[in-house]
CSV table of C-alpha atoms in Angstrom, one decimal:
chain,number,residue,atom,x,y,z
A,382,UNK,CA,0.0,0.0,0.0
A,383,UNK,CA,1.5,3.0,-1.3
A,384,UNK,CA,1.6,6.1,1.4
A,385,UNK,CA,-1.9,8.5,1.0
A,386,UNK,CA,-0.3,12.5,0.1
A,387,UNK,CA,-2.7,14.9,2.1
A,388,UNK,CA,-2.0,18.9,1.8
A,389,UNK,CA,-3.7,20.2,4.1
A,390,UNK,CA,-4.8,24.3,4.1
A,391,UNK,CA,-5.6,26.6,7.1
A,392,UNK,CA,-4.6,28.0,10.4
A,393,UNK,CA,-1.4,27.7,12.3
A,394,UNK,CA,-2.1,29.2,15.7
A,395,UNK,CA,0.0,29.2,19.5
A,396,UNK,CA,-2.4,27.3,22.0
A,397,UNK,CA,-2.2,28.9,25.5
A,398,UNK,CA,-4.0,26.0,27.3
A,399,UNK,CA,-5.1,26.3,30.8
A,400,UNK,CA,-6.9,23.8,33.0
A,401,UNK,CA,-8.9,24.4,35.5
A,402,UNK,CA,-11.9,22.7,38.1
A,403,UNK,CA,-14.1,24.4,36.4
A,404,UNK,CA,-14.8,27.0,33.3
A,405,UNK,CA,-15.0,31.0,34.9
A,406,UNK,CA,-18.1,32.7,34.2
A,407,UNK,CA,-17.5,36.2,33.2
A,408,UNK,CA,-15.8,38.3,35.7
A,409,UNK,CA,-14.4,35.6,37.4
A,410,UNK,CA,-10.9,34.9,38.5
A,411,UNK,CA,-9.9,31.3,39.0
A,412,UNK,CA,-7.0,29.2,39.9
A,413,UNK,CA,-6.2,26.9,37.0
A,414,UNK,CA,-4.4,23.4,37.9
A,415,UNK,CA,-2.2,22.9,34.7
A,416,UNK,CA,-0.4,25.2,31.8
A,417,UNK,CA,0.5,23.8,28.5
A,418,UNK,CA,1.9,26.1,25.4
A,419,UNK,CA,1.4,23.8,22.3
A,420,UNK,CA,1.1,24.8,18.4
A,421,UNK,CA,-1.9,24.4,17.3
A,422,UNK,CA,-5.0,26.4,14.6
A,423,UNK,CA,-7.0,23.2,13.1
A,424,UNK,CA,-4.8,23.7,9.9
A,425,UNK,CA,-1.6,22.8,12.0
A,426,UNK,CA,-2.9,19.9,14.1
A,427,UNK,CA,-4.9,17.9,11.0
A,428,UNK,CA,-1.5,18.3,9.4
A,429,UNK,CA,0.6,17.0,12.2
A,430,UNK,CA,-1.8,14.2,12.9
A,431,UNK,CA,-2.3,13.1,9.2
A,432,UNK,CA,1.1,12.5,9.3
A,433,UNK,CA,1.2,10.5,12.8
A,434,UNK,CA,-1.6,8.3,11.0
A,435,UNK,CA,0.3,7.5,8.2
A,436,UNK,CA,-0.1,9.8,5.5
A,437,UNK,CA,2.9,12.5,3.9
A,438,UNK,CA,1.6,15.6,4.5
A,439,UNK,CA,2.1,19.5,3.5
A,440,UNK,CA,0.6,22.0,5.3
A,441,UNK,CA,0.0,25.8,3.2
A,442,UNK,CA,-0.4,28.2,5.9
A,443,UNK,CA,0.7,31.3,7.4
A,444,UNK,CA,2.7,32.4,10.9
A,445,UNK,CA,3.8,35.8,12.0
A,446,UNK,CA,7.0,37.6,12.6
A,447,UNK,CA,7.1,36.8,16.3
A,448,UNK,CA,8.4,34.3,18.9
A,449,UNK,CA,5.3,32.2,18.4
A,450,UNK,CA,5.7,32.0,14.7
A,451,UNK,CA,9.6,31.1,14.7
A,452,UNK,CA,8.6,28.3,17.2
A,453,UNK,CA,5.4,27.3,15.2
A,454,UNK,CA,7.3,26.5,12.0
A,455,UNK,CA,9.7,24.0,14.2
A,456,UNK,CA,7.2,22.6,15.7
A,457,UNK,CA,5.6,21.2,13.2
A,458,UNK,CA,8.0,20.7,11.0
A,459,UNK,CA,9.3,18.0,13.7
A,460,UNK,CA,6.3,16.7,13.8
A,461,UNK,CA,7.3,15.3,10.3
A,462,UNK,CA,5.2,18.1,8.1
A,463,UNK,CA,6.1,19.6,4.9
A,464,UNK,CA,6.4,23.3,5.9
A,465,UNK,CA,8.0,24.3,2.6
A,466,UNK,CA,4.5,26.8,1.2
A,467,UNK,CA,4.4,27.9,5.2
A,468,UNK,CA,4.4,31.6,4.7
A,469,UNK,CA,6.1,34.0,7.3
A,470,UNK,CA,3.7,37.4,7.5
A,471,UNK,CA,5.0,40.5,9.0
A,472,UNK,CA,3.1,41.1,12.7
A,473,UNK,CA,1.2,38.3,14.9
A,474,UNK,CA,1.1,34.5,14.7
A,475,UNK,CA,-2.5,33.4,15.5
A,476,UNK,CA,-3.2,32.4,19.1
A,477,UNK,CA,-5.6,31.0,20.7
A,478,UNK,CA,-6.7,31.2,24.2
A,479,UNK,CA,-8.1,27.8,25.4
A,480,UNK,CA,-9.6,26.7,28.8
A,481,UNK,CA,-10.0,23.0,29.8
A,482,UNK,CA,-12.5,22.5,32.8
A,483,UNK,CA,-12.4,18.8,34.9
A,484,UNK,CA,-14.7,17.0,32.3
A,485,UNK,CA,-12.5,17.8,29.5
A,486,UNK,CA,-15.1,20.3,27.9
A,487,UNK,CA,-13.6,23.8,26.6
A,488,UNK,CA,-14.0,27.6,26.1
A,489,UNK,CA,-11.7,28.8,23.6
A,490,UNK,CA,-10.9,32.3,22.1
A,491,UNK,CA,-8.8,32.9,18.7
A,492,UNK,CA,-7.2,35.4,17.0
A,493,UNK,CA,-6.3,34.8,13.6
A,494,UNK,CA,-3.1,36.8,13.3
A,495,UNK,CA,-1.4,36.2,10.2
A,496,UNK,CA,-4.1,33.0,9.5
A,497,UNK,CA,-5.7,36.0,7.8
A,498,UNK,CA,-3.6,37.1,5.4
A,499,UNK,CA,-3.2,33.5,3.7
A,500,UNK,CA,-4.7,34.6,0.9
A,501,UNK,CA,-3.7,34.3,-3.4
A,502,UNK,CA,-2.5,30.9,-3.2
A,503,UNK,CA,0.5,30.5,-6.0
A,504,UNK,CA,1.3,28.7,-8.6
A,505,UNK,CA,3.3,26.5,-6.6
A,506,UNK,CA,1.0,26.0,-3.9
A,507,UNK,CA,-1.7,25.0,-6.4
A,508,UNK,CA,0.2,22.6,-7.5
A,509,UNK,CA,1.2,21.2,-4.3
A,510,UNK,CA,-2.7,20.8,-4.1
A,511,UNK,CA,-3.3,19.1,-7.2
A,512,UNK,CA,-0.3,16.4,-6.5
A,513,UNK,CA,-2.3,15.3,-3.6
A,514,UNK,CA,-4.7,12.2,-2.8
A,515,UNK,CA,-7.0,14.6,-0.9
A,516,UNK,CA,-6.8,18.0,0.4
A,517,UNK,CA,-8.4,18.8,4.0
A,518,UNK,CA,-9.3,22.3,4.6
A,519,UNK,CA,-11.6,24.2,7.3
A,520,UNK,CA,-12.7,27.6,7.7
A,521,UNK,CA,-10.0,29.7,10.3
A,522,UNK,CA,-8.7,30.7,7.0
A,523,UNK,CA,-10.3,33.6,4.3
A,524,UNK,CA,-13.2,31.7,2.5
A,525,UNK,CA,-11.3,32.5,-1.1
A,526,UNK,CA,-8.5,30.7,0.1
A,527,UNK,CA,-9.9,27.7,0.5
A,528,UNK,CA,-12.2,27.6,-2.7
A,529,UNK,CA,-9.1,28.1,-4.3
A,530,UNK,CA,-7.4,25.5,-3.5
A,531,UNK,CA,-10.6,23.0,-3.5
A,532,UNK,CA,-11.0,24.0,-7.1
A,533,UNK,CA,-7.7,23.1,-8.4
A,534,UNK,CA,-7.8,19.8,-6.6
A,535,UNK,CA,-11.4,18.8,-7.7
A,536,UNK,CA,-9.8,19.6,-11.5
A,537,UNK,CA,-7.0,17.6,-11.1
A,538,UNK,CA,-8.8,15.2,-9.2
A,539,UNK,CA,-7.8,15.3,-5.8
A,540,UNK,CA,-10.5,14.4,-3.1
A,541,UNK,CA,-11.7,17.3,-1.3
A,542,UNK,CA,-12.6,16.9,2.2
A,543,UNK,CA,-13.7,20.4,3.5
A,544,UNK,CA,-14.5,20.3,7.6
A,545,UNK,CA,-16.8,23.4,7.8
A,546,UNK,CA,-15.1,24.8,11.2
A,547,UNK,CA,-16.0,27.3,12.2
A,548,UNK,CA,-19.4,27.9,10.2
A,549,UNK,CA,-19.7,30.7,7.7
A,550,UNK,CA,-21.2,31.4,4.3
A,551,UNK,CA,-20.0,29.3,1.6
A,552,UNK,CA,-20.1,30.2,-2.2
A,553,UNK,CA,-21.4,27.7,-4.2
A,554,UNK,CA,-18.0,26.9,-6.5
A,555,UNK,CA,-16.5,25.5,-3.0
A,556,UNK,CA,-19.8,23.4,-2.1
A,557,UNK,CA,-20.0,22.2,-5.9
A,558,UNK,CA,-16.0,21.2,-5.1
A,559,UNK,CA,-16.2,19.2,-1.5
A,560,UNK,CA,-16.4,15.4,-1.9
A,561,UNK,CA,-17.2,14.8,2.2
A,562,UNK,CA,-18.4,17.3,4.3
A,563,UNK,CA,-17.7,17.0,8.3
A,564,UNK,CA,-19.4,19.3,10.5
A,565,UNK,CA,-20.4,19.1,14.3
A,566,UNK,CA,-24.2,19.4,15.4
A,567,UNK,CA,-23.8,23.2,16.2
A,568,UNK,CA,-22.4,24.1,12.2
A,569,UNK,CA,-25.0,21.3,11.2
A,570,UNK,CA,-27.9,23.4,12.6
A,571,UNK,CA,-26.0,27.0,11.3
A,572,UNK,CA,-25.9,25.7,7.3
A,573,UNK,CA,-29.5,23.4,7.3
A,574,UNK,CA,-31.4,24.6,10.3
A,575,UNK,CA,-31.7,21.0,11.8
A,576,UNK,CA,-29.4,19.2,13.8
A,577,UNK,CA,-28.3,15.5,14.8
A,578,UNK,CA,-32.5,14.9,14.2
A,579,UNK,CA,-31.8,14.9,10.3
A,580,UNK,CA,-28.1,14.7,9.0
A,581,UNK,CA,-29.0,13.7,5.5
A,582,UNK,CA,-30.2,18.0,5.3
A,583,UNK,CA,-26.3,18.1,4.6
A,584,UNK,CA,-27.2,16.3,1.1
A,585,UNK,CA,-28.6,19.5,0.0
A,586,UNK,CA,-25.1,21.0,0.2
A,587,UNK,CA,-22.7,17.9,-0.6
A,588,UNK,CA,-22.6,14.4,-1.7
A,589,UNK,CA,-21.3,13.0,1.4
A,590,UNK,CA,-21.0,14.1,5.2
A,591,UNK,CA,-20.4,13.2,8.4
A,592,UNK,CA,-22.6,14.7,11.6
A,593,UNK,CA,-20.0,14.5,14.4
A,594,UNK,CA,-21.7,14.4,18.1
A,595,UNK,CA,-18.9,13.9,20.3
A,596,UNK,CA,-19.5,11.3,22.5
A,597,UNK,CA,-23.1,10.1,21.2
A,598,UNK,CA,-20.9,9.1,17.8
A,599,UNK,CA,-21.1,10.0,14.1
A,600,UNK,CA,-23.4,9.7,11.2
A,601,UNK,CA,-22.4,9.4,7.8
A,602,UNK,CA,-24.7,10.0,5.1
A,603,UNK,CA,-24.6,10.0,1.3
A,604,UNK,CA,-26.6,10.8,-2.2
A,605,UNK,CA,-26.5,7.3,-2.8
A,606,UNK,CA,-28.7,6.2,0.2
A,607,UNK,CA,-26.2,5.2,2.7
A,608,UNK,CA,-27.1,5.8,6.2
A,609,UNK,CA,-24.8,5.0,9.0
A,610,UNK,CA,-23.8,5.6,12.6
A,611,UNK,CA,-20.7,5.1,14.2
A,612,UNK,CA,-20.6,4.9,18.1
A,613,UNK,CA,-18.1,6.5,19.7
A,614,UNK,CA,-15.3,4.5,21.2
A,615,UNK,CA,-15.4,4.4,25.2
A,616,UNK,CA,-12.2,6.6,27.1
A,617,UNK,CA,-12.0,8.5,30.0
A,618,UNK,CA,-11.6,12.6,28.7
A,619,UNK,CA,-8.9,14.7,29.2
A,620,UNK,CA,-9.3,17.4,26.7
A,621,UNK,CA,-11.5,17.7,23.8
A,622,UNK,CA,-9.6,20.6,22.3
A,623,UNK,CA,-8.1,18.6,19.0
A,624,UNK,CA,-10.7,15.4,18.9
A,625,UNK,CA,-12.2,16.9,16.1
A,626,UNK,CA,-9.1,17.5,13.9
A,627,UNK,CA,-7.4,14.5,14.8
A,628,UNK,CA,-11.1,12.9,13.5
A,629,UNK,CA,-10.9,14.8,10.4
A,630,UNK,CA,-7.1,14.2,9.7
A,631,UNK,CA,-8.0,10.2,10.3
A,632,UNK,CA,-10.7,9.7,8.1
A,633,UNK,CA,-8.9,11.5,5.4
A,634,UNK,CA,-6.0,9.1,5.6
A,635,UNK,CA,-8.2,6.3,6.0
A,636,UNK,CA,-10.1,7.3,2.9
A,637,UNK,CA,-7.0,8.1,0.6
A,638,UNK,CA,-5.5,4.6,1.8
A,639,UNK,CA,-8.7,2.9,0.3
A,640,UNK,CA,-11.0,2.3,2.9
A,641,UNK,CA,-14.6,1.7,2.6
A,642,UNK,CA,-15.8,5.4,3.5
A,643,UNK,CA,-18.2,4.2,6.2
A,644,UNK,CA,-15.4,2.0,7.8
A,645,UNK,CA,-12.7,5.2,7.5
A,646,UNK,CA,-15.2,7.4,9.8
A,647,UNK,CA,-14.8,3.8,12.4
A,648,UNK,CA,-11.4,4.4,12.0
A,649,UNK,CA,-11.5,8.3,12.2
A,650,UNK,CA,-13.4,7.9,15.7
A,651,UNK,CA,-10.6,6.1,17.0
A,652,UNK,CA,-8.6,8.6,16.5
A,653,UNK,CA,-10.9,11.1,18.3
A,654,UNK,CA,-11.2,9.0,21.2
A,655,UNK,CA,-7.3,8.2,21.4
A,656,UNK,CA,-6.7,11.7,21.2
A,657,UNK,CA,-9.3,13.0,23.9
A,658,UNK,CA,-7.2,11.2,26.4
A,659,UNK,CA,-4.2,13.7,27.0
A,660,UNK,CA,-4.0,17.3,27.3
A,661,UNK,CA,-3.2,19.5,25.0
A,662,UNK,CA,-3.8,20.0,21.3
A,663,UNK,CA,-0.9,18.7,18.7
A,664,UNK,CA,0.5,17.0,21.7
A,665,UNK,CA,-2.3,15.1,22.4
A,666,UNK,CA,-2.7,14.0,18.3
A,667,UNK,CA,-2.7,10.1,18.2
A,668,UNK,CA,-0.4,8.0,16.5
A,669,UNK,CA,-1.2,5.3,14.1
A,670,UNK,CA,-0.7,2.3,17.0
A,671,UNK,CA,-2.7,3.9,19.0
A,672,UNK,CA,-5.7,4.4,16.4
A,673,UNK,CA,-5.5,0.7,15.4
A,674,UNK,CA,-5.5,-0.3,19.0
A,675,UNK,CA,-8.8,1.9,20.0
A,676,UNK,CA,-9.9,0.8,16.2
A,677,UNK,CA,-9.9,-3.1,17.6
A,678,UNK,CA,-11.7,-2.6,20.6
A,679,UNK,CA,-15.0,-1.1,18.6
């Protein structure tokens, strides 16, 4: 089996991750338990853990001038990511603020930073795109951007996989370009007005999705009348921060490797559970072992 090639497009962000008994409510001061200082941006970690599930990976995105950003780019470029179309911006990396109470749920606040000025992808970065097996992109990143780049993959024939993170308005051309859509309850309900009670209402918008719900599982649904939910695998939580991109990152190497589509999403939420089990965001980004191991137990 020849290794899947996933480029991956979006954000490159510092995490500043706290933890804490509980989440404050506004105008509160509270006494966290734990510090962590990880990279992070979904762009970043679906690139990083793409690669620790198998797959090559290059990552087009964009750090800033600052401490964070020289630290960013050797970060994950350890991690095993192509970083040659990272772009250096003059000013601010992107950070992002995040907050980790007892039960692993989080509050987090972003600022892009030099995430937004990723924007007139070149020539060579387009054809980084259309060399790949699939291209994974989310929405931290200008809109343009990433209808840019799922363009030239859908004409070269690259799968598109497109995790609609966080939800805004999407022009047609990128809808008309994603192969798999994955999107959590709370984008579900902002793009069909319905939730986990009717997943296929993401058919209207793409040919195939997956409805994420944390720890009630996944649905997958397609135009071709496939139905089918995936339970999620059983772990004690940690930190929720990166379950989602080390999901997404998962079934997109799963996919590009040949997997049945319905058995990658299995394999993807085995990935989320393994990752949910540490603290942290790249850090806590499962490695292949581990998602076969959690893989076997479902």
């Amino acid at each position: 089996m020849s290794q899947t090639r996933v480029v991956v497009v979006g954000s490159a962000n510092m995490d500043l991750v706290a933890m804490a008994p509980s989440l404050p409510r506004p105008g509160e001061t509270m006494l966290g338990t734990d510090f962590v200082m990880v990279p992070g941006g979904k762009g970043a970690n679906q690139a990083i853990a793409a690669v620790r599930a198998g797959a090559s990976c290059a990552f087009l995105g964009a750090i800033g001038s600052d401490a964070f950003g020289v630290t960013l780019r050797a970060r994950i470029t350890a991690a095993g990511v192509d970083t040659g179309h990272l772009r250096v911006v003059y000013g601010t990396s992107g950070v992002a603020l995040v907050m980790v109470n007892a039960q692993g749920e989080n509050a987090i606040l972003v600022t892009p930073g030099a995430n937004d000025a990723l924007v007139g992808l070149t020539d060579e970065e387009l054809a980084t795109v259309r060399g790949a097996d699939v291209l994974v992109a989310q929405l931290e990143i200008p809109v343009p951007t990433v209808t840019a780049a799922a363009l030239a993959a859908r004409a070269a024939g690259t799968r598109v996989i497109l995790n609609a993170a966080p939800a805004r308005d999407l022009p047609p051309e990128l809808l008309g370009a994603v192969d798999l859509l994955i999107v959590n309850e709370g984008e579900a309900q902002a793009f069909t007005g319905r939730g986990r009670e009717e997943p296929r209402a993401l058919l209207d918008l793409v040919p195939r999705a997956v409805l994420t719900l944390g720890d009630a599982g996944a649905w997958y649904v397609d135009r071709d009348g496939v139905e089918a939910h995936v339970p999620a695998v059983r772990v004690d939580v940690v930190d929720s921060t990166a379950a989602g991109d080390a999901f997404t990152a998962a079934l997109a190497v799963g996919w590009g490797e040949g997997r049945d589509v319905v058995d990658a999403v299995r394999w993807a939420a085995a990935a989320g559970a393994a990752c949910v089990r540490k603290l942290g965001a790249s850090v806590a980004l499962p490695r292949r072992a581990e998602i076969d191991e959690l893989y076997a137990q479902g």
